[in-house]
Short mmCIF file of C-alpha atoms and ligand atoms in Angstrom, two decimals:
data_model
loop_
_atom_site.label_atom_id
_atom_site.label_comp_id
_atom_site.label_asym_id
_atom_site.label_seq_id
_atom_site.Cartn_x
_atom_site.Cartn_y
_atom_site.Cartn_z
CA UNK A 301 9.50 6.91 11.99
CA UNK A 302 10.75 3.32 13.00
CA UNK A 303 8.76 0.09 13.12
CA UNK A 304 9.20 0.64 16.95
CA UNK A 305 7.53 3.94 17.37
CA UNK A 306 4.51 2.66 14.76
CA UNK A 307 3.93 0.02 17.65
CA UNK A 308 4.26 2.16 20.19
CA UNK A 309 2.13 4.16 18.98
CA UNK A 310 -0.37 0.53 18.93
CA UNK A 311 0.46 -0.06 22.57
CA UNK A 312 -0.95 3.28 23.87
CA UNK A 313 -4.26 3.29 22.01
CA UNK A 314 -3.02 5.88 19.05
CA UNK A 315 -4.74 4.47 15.78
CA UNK A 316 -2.54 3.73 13.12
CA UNK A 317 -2.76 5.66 9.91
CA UNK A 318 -1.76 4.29 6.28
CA UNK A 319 -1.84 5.12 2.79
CA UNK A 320 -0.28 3.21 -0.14
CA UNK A 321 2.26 5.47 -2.08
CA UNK A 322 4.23 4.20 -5.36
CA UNK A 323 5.93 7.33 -6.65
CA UNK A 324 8.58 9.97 -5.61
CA UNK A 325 5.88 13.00 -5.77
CA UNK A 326 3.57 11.48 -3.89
CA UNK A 327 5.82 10.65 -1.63
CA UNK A 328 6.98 14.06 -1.02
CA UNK A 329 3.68 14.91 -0.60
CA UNK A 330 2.75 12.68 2.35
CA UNK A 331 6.43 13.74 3.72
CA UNK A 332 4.73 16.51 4.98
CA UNK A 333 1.83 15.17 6.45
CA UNK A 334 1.31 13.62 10.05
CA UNK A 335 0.40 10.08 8.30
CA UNK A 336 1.94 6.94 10.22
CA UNK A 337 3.20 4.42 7.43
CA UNK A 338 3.18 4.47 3.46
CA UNK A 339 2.67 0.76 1.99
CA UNK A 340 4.67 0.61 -1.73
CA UNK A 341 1.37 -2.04 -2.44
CA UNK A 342 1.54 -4.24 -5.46
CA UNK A 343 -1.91 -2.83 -6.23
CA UNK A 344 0.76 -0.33 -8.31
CA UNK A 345 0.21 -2.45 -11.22
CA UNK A 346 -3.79 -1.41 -11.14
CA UNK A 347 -3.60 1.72 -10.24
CA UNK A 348 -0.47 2.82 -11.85
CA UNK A 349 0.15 0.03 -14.72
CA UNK A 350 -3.55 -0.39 -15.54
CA UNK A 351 -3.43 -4.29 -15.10
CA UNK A 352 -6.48 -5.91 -14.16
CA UNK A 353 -5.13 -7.19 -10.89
CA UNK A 354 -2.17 -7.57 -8.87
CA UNK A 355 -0.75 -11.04 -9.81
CA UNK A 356 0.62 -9.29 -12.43
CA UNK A 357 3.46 -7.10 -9.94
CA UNK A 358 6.81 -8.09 -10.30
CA UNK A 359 10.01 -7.83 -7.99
CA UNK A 360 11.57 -5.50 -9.89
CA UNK A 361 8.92 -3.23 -10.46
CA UNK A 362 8.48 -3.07 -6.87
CA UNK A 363 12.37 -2.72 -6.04
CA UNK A 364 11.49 0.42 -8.75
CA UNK A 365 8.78 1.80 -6.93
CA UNK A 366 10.11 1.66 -3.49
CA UNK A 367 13.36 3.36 -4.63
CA UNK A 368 11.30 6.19 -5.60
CA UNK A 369 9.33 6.51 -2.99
CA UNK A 370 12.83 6.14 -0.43
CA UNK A 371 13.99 9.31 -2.23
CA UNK A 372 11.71 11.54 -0.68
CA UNK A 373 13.33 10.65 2.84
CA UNK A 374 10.08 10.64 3.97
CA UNK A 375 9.05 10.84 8.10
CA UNK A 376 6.98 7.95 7.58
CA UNK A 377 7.69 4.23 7.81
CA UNK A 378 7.64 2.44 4.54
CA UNK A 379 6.23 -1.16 3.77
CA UNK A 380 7.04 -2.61 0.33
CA UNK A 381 4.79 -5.63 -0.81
CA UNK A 382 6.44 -8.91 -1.68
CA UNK A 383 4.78 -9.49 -4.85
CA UNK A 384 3.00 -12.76 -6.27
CA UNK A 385 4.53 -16.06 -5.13
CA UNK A 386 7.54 -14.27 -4.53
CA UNK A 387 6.95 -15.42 -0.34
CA UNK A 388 5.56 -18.75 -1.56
CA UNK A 389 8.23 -20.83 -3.04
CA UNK A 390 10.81 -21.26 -0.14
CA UNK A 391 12.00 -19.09 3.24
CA UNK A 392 15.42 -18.50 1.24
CA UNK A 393 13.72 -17.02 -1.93
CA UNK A 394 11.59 -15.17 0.11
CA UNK A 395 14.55 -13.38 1.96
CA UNK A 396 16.14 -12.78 -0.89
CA UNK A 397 13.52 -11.09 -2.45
CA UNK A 398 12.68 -9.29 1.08
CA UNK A 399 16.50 -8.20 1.18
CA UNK A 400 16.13 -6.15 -2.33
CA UNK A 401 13.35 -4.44 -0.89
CA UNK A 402 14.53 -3.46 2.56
CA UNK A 403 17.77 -2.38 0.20
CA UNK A 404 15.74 -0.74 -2.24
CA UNK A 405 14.59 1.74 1.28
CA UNK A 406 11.73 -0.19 2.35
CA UNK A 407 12.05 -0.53 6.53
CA UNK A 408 9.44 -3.64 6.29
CA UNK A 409 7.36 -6.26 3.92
CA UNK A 410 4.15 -7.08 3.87
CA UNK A 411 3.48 -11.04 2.72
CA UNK A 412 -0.25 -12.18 1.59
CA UNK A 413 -1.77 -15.26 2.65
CA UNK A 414 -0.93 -17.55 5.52
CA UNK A 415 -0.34 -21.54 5.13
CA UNK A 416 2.35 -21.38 2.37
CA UNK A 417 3.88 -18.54 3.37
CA UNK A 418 3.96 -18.68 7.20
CA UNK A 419 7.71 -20.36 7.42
CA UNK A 420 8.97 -17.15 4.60
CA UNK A 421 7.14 -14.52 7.48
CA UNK A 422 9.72 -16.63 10.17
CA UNK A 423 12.05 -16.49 8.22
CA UNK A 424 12.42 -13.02 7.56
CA UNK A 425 11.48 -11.81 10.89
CA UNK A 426 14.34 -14.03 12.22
CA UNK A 427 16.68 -12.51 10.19
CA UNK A 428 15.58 -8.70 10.78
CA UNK A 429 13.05 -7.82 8.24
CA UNK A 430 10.06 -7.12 10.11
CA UNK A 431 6.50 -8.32 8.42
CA UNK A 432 3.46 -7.15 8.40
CA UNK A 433 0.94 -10.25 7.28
CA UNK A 434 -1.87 -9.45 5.35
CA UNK A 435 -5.08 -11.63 5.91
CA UNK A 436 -9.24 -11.78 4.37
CA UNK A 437 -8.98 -10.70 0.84
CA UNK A 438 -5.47 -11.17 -0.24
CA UNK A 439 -5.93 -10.02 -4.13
CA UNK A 440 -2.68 -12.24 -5.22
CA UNK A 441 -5.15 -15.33 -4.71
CA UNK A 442 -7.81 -13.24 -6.75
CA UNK A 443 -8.44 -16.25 -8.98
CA UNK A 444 -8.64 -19.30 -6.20
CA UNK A 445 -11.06 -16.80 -4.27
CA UNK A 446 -12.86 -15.90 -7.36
CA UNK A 447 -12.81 -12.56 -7.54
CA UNK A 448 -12.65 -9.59 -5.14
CA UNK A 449 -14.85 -10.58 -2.82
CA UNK A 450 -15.85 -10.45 0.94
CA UNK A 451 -14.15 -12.93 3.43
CA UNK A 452 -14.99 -14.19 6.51
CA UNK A 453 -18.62 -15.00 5.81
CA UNK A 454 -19.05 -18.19 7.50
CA UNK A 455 -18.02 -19.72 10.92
CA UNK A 456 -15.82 -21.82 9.42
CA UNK A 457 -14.04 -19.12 7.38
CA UNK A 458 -14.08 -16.56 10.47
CA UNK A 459 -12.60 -19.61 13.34
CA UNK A 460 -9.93 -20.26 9.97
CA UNK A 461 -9.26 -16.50 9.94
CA UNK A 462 -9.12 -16.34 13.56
CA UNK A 463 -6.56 -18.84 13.65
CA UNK A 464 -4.27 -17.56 10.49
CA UNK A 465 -4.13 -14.07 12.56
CA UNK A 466 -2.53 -16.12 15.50
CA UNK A 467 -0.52 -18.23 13.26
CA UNK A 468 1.18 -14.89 11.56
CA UNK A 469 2.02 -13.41 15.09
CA UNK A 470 3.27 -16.35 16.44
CA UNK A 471 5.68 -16.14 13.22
CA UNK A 472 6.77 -12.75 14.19
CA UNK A 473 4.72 -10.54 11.85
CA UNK A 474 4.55 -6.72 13.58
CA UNK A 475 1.38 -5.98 12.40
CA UNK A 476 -1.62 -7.33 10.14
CA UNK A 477 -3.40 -6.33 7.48
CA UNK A 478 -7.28 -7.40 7.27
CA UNK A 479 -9.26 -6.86 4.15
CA UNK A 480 -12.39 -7.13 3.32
CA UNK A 481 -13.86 -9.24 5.97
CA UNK A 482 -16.74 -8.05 8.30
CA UNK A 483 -16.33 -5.54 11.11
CA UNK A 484 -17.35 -7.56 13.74
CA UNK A 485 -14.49 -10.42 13.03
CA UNK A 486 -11.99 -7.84 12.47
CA UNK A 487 -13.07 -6.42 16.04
CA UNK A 488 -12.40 -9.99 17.41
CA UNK A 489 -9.17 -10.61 15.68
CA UNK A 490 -8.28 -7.40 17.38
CA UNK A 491 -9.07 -8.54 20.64
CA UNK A 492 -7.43 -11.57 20.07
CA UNK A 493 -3.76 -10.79 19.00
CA UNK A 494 -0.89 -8.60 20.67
CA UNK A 495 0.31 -6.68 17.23
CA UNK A 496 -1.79 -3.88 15.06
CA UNK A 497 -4.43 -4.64 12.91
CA UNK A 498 -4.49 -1.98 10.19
CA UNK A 499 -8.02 -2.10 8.10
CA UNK A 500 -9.55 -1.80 4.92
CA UNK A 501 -12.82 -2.47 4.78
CA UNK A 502 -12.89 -4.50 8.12
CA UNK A 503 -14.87 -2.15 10.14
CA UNK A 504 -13.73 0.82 12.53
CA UNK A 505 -12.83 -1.27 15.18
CA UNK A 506 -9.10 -2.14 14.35
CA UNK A 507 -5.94 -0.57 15.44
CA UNK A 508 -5.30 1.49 12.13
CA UNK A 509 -6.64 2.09 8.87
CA UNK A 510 -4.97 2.02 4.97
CA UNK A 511 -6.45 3.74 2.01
CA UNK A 512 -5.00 3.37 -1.74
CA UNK A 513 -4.07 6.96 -1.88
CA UNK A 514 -5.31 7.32 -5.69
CA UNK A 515 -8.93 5.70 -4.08
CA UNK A 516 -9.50 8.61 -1.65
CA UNK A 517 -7.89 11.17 -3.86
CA UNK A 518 -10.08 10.92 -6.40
CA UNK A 519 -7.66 9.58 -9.09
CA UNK A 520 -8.14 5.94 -9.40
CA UNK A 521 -9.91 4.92 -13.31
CA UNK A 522 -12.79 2.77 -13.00
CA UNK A 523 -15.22 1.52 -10.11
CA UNK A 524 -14.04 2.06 -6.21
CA UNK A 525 -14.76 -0.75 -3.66
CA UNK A 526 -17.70 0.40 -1.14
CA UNK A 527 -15.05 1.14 1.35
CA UNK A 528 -13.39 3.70 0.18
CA UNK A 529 -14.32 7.68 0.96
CA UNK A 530 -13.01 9.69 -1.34
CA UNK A 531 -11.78 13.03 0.51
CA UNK A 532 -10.46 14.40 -2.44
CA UNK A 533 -11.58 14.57 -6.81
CA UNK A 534 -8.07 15.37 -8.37
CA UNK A 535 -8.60 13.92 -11.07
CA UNK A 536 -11.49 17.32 -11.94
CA UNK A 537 -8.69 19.11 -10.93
CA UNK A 538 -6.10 18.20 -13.10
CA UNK A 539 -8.81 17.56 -15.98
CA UNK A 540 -10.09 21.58 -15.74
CA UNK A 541 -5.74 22.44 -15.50
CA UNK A 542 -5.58 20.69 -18.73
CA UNK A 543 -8.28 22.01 -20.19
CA UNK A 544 -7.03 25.48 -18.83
CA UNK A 545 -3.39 25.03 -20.49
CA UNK A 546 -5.04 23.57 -24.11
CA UNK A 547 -7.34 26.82 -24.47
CA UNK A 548 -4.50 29.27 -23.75
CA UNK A 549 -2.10 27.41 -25.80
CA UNK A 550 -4.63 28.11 -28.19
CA UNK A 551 -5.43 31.62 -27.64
CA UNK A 552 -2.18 32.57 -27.26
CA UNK A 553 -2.18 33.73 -23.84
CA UNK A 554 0.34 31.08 -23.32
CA UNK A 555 3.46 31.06 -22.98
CA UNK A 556 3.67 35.14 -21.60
CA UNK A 557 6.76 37.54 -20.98
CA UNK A 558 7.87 35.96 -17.03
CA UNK A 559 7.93 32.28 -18.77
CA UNK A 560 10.37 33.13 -21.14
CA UNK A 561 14.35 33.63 -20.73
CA UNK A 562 16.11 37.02 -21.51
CA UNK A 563 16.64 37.64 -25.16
CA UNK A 564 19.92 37.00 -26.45
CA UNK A 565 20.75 38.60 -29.89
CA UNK A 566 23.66 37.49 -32.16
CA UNK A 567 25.02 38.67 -35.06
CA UNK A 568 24.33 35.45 -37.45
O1 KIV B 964 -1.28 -3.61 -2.35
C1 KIV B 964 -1.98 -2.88 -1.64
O2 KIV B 964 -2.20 -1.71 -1.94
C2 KIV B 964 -2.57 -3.45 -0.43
C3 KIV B 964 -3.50 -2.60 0.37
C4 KIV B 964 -4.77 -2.43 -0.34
C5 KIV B 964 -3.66 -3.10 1.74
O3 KIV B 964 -2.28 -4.56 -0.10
#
């Protein structure tokens, strides 16, 4: 799917669907599915690389991650993250971090935060790498916001919000990201701007929604954020397959006659 059709899709009332996705089996996995958009999110280096939050991504583990994911040739559109700072020292290091990942398969970036980083989201949009901004709780300022936390919970903070989610479309971003803030100044924000918002934890009242895909399959180690539903508990399932393979290892009932190749017998 292109960028074009995801808006489309925006423009006559279809809500948006998105999951994050940072391997090439996974990947595959969604290819078959009728989800919208797959963001290659920096939360990789949580989920994936056990780090305790994302300031920790790099550019070239993300250039890694989207490759793999671009191998599947997958329907949907993909959305790399720029990863920490990389959109917040200057426009020009910004593009040429956004041009590895848009060669690297991604079709658009996503870019945390506004004031700092609202000339890098012109910037690339002017020179045709479409954004999508990400706004509330934007985990590569985990430590100035102290922690994963809520956003949005005062007028101040909601009017500031308000006018960050104008700022980014007036910069070009395509679509925006809200997390964690509360439902009823997502809704707003909605109301307010002319581009997608795609939620997480911001209420049903936005124009999409994204998931981390190991959150609502049941595979993420540790504690889940109250907004997730998980739909799925893989990790039981692979846990009992393991389980399963160890025991008939051990009984012997493992490997049997169809897992093996023909005998060949030579005269030694
Ligand atoms: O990196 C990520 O996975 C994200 C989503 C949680 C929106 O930014």
């Amino acid at each position: 799917m292109s960028i074009l059709k995801l808006i489309n899709k925006y423009k006559t009332g279809e809500l948006i669907t998105m999951l994050t996705c940072y391997d090439y089996p996974m990947a595959s996995m969604i290819a078959s599915t009728d989800l919208d958009a797959v963001l290659v999110g920096d939360t990789l280096a949580m989920i994936v690389h056990g780090h305790a939050d994302t300031t920790t991504a790099t550019l070239p583990m993300m250039v890694m991650h989207t490759q793999a994911v671009a191998k599947a040739k997958m329907p949907q559109v993909i959305v790399a993250d720029l990863p920490f700072l990389s959109a917040n020292l200057s426009p020009r290091d910004t593009l040429v971090a956004a041009g590895q990942l848009i060669q690297a398969g991604a079709q658009a970036v996503k870019i945390e935060g506004c004031d700092r980083v609202v000339d890098s989201i012109q910037a690339c949009t002017q020179s045709g790498i479409p954004v999508m901004a990400h706004l509330g709780l934007t985990p590569q300022y985990v430590h100035q916001l102290g922690g994963f936390k809520v956003q949005g919970k005062t007028k101040e903070a909601q009017e500031r919000l308000m006018q960050d989610a104008k700022r980014c479309e007036k910069a070009g971003a395509f679509a925006l990201v809200l997390e964690c803030v509360p439902p009823n100044l997502a809704d707003s924000i909605t109301q307010s701007v002319n581009i997608p918002t795609i939620g997480i934890g911001a209420g049903s009242k936005t124009s999409g929604q994204i998931l981390v895909l190991h959150d609502m399959l049941g595979l993420t180690v540790g504690r889940l954020p109250r907004f997730v539903k998980q739909y799925a508990q893989a990790a039981s399932l692979c846990e009992e397959a393991v389980s399963a393979y160890v025991s008939s290892v051990k009984s012997g009932q493992f490997p049997q006659k169809e897992h093996e190749y023909k005998e060949v017998v030579c005269e030694l």
